[in-house]
PDB file of C-alpha atoms in Angstrom:
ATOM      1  CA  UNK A   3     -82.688 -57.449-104.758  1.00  0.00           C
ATOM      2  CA  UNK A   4     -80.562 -53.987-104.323  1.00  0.00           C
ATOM      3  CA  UNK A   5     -76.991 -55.911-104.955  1.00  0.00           C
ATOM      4  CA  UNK A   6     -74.179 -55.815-102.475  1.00  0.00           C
ATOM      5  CA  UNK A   7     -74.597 -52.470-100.972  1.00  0.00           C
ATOM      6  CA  UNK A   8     -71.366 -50.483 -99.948  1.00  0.00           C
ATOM      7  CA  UNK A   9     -70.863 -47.269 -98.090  1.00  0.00           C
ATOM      8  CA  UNK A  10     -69.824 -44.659 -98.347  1.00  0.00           C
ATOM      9  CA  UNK A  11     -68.988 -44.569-101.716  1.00  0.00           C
ATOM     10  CA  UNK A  12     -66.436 -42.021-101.510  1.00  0.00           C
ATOM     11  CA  UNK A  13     -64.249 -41.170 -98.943  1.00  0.00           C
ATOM     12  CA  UNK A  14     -61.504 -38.384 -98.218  1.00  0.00           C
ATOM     13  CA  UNK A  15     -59.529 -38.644 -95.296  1.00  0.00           C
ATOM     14  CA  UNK A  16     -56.684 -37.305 -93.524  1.00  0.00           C
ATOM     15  CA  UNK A  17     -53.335 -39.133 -93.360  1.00  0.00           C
ATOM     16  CA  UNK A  18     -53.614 -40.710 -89.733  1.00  0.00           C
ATOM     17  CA  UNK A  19     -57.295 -40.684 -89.695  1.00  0.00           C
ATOM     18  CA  UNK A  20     -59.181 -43.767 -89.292  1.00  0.00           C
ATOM     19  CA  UNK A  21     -61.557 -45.239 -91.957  1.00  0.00           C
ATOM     20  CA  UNK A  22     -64.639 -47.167 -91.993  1.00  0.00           C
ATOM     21  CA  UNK A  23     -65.822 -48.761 -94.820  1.00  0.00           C
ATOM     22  CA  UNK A  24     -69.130 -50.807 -94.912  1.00  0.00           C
ATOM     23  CA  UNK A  25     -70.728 -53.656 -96.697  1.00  0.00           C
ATOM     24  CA  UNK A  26     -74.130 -55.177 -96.946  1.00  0.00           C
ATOM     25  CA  UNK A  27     -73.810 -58.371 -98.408  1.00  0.00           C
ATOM     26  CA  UNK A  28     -77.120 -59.846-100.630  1.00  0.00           C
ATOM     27  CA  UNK A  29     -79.228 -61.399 -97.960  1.00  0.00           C
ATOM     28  CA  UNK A  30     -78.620 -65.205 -98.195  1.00  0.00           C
ATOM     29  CA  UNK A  31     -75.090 -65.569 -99.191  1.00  0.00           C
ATOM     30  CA  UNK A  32     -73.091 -67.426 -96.681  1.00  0.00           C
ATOM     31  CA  UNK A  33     -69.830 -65.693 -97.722  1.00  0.00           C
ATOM     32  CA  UNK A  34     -68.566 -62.293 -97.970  1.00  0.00           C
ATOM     33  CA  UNK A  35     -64.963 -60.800 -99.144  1.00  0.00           C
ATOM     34  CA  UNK A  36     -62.559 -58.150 -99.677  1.00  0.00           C
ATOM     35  CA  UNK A  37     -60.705 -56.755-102.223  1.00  0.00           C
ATOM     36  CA  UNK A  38     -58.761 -53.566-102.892  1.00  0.00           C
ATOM     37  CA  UNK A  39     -57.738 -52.179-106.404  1.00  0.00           C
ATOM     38  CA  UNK A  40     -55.281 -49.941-107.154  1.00  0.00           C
ATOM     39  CA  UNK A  41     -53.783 -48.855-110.164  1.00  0.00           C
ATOM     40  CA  UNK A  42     -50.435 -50.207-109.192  1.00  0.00           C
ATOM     41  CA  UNK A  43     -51.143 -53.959-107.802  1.00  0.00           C
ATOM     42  CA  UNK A  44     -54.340 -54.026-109.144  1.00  0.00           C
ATOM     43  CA  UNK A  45     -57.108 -56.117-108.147  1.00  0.00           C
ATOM     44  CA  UNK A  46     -55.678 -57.902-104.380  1.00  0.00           C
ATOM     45  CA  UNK A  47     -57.973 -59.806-102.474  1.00  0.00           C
ATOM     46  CA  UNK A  48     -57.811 -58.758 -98.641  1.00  0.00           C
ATOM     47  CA  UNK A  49     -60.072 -61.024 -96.709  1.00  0.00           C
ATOM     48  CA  UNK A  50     -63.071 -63.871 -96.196  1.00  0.00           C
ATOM     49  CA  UNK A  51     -66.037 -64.321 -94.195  1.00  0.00           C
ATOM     50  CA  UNK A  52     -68.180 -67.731 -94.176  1.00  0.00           C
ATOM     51  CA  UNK A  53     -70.999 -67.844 -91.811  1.00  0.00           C
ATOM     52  CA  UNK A  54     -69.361 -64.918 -90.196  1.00  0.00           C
ATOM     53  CA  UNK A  55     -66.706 -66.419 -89.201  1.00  0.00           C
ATOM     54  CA  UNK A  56     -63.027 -65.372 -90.230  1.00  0.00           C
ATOM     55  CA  UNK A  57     -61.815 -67.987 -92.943  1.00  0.00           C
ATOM     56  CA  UNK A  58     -58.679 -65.985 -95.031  1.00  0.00           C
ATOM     57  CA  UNK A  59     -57.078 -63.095 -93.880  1.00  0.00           C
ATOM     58  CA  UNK A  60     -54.187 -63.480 -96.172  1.00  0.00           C
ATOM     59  CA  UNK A  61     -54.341 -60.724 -98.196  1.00  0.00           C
ATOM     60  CA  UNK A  62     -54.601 -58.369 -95.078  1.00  0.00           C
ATOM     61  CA  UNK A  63     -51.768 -55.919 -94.150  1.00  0.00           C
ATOM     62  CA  UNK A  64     -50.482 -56.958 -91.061  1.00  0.00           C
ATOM     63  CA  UNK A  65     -50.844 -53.452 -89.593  1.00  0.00           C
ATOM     64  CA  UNK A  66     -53.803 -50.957 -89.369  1.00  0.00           C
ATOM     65  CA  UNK A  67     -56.038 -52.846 -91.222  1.00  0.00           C
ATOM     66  CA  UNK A  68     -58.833 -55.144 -89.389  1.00  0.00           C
ATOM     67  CA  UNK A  69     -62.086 -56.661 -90.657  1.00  0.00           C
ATOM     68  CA  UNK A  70     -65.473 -57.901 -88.997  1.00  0.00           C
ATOM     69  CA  UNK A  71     -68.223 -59.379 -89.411  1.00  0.00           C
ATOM     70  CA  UNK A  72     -71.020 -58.638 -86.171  1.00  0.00           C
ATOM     71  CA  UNK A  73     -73.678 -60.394 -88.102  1.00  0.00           C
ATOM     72  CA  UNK A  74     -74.802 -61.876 -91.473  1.00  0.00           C
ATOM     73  CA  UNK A  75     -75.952 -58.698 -92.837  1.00  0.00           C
ATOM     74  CA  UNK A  76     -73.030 -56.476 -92.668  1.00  0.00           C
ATOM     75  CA  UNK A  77     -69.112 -56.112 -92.762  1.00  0.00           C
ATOM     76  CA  UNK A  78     -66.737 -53.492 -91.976  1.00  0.00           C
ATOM     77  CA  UNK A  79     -63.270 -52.846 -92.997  1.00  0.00           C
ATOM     78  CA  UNK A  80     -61.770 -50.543 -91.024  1.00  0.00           C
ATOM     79  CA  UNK A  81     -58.215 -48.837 -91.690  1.00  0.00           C
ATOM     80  CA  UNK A  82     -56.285 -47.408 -88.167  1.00  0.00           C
ATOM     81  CA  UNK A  83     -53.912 -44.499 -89.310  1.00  0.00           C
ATOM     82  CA  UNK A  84     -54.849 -44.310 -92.589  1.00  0.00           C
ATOM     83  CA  UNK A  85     -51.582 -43.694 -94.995  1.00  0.00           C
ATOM     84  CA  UNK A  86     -51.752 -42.248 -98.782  1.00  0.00           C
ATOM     85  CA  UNK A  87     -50.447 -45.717-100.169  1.00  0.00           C
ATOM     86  CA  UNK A  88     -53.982 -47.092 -98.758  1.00  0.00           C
ATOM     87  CA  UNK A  89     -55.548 -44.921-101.424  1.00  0.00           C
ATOM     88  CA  UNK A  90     -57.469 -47.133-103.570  1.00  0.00           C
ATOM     89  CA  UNK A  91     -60.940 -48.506-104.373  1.00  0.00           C
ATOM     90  CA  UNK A  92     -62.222 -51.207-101.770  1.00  0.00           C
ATOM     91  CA  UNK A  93     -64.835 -53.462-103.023  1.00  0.00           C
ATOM     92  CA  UNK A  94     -66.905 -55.638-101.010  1.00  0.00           C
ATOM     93  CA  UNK A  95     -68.630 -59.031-102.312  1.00  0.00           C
ATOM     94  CA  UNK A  96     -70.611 -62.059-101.714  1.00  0.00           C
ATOM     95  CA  UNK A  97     -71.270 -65.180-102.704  1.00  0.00           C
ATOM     96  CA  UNK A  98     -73.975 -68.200-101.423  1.00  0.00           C
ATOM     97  CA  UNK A  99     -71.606 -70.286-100.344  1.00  0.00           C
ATOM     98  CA  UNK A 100     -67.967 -68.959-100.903  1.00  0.00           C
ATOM     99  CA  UNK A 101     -66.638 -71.946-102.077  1.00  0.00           C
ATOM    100  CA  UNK A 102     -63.916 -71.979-105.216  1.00  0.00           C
ATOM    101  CA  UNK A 103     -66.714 -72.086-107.859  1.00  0.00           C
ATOM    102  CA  UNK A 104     -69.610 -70.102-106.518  1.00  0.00           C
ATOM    103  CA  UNK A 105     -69.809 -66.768-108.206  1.00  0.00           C
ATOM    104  CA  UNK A 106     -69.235 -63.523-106.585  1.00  0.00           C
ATOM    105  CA  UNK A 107     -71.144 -60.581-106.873  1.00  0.00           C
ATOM    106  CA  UNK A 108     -69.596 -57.317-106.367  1.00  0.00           C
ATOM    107  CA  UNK A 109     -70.782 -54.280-104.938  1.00  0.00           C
ATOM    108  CA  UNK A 110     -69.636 -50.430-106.762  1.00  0.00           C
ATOM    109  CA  UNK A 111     -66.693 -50.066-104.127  1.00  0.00           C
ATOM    110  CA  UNK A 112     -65.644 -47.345-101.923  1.00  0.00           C
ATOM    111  CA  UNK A 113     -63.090 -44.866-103.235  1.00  0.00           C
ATOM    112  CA  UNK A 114     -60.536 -43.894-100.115  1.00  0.00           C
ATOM    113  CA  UNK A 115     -58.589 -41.194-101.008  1.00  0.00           C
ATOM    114  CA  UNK A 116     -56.045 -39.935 -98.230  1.00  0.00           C
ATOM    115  CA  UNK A 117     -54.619 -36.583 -98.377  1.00  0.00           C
TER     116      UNK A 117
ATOM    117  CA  UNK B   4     -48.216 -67.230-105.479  1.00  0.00           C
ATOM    118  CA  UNK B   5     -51.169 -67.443-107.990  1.00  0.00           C
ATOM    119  CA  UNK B   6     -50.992 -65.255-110.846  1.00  0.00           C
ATOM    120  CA  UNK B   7     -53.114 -64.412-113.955  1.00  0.00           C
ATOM    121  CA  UNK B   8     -51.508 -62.711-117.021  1.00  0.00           C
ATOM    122  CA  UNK B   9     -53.794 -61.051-119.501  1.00  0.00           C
ATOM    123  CA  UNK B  10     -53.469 -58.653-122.534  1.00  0.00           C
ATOM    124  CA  UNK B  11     -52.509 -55.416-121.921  1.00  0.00           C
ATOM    125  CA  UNK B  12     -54.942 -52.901-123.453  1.00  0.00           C
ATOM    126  CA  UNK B  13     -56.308 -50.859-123.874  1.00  0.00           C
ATOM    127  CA  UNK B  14     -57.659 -52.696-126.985  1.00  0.00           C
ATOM    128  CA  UNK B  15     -59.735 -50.789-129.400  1.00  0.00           C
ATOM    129  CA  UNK B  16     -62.124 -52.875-132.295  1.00  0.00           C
ATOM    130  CA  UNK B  17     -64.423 -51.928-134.613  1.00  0.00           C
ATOM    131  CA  UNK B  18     -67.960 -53.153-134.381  1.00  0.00           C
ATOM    132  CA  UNK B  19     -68.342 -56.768-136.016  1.00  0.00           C
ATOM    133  CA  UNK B  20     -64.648 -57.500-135.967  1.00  0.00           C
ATOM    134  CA  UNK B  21     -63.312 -60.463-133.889  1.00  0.00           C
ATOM    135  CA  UNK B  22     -62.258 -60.375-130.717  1.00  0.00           C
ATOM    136  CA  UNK B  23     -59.498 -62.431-128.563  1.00  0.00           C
ATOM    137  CA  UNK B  24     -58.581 -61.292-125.062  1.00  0.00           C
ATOM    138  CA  UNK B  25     -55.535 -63.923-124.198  1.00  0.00           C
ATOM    139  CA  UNK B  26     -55.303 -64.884-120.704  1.00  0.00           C
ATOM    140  CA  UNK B  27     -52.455 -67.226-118.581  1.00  0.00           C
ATOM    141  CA  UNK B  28     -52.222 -68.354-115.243  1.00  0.00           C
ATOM    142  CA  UNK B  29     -50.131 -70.168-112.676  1.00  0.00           C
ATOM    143  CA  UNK B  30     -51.413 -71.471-109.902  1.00  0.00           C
ATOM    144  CA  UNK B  31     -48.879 -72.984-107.207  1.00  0.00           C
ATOM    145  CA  UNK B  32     -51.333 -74.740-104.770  1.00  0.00           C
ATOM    146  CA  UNK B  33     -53.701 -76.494-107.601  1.00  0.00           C
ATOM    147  CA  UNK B  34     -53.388 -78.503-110.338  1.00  0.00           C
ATOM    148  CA  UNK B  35     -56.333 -77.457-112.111  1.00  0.00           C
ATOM    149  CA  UNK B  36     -58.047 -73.803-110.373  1.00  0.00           C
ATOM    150  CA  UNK B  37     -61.451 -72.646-111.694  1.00  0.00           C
ATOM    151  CA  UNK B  38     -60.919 -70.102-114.141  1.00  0.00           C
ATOM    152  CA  UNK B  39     -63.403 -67.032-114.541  1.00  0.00           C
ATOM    153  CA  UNK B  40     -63.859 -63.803-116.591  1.00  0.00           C
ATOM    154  CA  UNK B  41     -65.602 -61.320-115.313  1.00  0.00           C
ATOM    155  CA  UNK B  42     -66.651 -57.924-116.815  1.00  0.00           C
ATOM    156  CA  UNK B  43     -67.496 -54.316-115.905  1.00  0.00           C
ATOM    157  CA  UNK B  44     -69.346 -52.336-117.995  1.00  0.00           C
ATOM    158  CA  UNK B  45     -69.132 -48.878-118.060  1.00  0.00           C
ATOM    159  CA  UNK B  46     -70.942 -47.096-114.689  1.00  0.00           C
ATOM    160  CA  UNK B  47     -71.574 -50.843-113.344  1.00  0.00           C
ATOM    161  CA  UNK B  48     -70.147 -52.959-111.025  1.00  0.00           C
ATOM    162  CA  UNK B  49     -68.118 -56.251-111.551  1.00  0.00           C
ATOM    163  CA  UNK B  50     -69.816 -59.250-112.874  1.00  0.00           C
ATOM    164  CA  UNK B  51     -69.213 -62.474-113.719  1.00  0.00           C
ATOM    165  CA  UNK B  52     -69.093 -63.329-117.317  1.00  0.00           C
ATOM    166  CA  UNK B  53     -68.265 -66.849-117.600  1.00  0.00           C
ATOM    167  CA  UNK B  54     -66.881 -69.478-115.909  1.00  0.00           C
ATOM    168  CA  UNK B  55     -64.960 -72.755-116.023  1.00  0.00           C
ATOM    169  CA  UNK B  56     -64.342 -75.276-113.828  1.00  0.00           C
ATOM    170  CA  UNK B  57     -63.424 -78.184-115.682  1.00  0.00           C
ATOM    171  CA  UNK B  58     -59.988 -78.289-118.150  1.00  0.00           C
ATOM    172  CA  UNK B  59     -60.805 -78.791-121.893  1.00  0.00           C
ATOM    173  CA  UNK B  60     -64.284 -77.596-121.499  1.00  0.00           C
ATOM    174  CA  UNK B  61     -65.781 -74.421-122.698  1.00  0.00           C
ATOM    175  CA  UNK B  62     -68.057 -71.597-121.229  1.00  0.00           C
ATOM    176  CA  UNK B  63     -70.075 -69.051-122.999  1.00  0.00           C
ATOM    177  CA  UNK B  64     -72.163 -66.063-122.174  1.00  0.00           C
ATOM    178  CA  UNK B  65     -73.156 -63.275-124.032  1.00  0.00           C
ATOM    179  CA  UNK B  66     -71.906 -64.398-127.122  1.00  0.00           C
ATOM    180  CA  UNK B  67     -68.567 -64.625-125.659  1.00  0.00           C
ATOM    181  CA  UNK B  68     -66.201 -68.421-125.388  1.00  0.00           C
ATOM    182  CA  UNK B  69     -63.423 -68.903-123.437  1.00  0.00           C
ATOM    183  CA  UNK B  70     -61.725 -72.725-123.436  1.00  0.00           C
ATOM    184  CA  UNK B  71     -59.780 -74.453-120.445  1.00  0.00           C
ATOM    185  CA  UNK B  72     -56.349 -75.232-121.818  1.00  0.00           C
ATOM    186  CA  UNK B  73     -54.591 -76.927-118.943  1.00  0.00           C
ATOM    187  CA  UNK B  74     -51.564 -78.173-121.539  1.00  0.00           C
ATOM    188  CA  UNK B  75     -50.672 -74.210-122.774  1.00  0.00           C
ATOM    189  CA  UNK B  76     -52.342 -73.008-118.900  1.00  0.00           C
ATOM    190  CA  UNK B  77     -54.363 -70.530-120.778  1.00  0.00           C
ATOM    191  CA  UNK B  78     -58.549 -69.327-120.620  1.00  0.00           C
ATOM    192  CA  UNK B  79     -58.082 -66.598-123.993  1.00  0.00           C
ATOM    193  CA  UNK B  80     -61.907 -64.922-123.952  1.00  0.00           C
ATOM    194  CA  UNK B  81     -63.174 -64.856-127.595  1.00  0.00           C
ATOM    195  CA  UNK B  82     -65.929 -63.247-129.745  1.00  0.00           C
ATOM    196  CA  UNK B  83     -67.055 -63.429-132.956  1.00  0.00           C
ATOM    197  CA  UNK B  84     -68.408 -60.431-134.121  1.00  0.00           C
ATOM    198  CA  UNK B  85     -68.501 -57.760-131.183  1.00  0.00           C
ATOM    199  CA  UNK B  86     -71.083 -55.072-130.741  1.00  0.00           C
ATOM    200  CA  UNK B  87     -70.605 -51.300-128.664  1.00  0.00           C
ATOM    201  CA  UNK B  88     -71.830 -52.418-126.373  1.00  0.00           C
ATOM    202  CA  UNK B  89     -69.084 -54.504-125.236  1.00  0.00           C
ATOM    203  CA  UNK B  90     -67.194 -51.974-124.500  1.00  0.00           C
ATOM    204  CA  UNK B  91     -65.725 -52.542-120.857  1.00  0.00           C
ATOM    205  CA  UNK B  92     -63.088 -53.698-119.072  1.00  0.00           C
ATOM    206  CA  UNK B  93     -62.635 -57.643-118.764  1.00  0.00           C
ATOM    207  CA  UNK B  94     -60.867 -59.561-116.010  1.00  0.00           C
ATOM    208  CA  UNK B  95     -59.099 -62.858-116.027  1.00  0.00           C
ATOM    209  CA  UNK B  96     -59.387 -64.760-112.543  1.00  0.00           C
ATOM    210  CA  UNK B  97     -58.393 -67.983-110.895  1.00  0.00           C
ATOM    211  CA  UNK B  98     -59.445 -69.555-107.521  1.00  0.00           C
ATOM    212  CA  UNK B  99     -57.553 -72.153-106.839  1.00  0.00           C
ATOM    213  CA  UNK B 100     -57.984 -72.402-102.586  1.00  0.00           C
ATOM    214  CA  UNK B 101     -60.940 -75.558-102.253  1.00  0.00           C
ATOM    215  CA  UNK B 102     -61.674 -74.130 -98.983  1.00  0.00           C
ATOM    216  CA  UNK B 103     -62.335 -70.249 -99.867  1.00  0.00           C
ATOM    217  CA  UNK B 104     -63.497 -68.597-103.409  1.00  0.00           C
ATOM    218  CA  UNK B 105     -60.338 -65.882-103.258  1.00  0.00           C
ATOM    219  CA  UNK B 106     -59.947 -64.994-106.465  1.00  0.00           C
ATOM    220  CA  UNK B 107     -56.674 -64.051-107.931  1.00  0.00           C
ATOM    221  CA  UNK B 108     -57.452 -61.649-110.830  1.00  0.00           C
ATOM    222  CA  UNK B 109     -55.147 -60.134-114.324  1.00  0.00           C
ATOM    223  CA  UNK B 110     -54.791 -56.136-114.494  1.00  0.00           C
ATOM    224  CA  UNK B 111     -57.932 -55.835-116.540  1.00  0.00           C
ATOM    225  CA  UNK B 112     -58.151 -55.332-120.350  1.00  0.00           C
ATOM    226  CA  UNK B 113     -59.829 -52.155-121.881  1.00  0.00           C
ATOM    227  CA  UNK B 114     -61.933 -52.720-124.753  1.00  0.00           C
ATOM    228  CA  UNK B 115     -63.615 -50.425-126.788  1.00  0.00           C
ATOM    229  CA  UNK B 116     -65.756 -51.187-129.802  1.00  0.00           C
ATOM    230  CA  UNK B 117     -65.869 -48.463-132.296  1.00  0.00           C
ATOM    231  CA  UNK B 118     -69.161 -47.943-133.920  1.00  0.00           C
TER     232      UNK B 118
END
């Protein structure tokens, strides 16, 4: 079992450039989220996928930033217009059920660093 | 909002000295959240360490105890006799949503164990 795989692991872009981040969840969990750490807020969680499906997008900004899920074996976090406060390591990880118990296994993050 | 307060490090120890990381939360939309600590070692991802799920119990892993105290809302991590290889950085984190596993997290203590 490889682990939550995330890609790419770093990432340098331009200030108004779009960003892709991906995510390959462990094959079997049911549940998949987002998180973003930066030095400042520290660990935030972004957003939640169960089944595929959409469950939290609370931690989302309201602008620029969107997140799918086209099937159970990946996710992508993409960031329109990308800004230098969006600097900051994105991790990606999953869980078998996503519930308020299960535990979640992370993946080694993408570093987005915006000039 | 949630929050989880933890102690600021970085915390340096020498090798078979105790060990307490202290740890509070509040949690707004639960009485009782499931509390976690989770760890990353050095050139690893996050990982779960422990967990608890139930106030007034205790969980252990890796030699490590942390007990639910719902009266003083704290999960302090604690170790006995602590070896290099403990060195890391250790998160305090709450879920406290029944219907999703978003975790609120602490800033992350930095622990070093001095040979």
């Amino acid at each position: 079992n490889a682990g939550v795989i995330q890609t790419p692991r770093h990432k340098v872009t331009g200030k108004g450039q779009e960003a892709t981040l991906w995510c390959e969840p462990i094959s079997g969990h049911s549940a998949v989220f987002w998180y973003r750490q930066t030095i400042v807020q520290g660990l935030e969680f972004l957003t939640y996928f169960r089944n595929q499906a959409p469950i939290d997008d609370s931690g989302m900004p309201k602008e620029r930033f969107s997140a799918q899920m086209p099937n159970q074996s990946h996710s992508t976090l993409k960031i329109q217009s990308t800004q230098p406060q969006d600097s900051a390591v994105y991790l990606c990880a999953s869980s078998l059920w996503g519930d308020n118990y299960a535990e979640q296994f992370f993946g080694p993050g993408t570093r987005l660093t915006v000039l | 909002g949630d929050s989880v307060t933890q102690t600021e490090g970085p915390v340096t120890v020498s090798e078979s000295e105790s060990l307490i990381i202290n740890c509070t939360y509040s949690a707004t939309s639960i009485a009782y959240p499931n509390l976690f600590w989770y760890v990353r070692y050095p050139g690893e991802g996050l990982q779960l360490l422990l967990k608890v799920i139930t106030a007034g119990q205790k969980g252990s892993s890796r030699g490590f105890e942390a007990t639910y105290n719902k009266e003083t809302t704290s999960f302090h991590l604690q170790k006995a006799s602590v070896q290099e290889s403990d060195s890391a950085v250790y998160y305090c984190a709450l879920a406290s949503n029944t219907n999703t596993g978003k975790l609120t997290f602490g800033d992350g203590t930095v622990l070093t164990v001095k040979p």
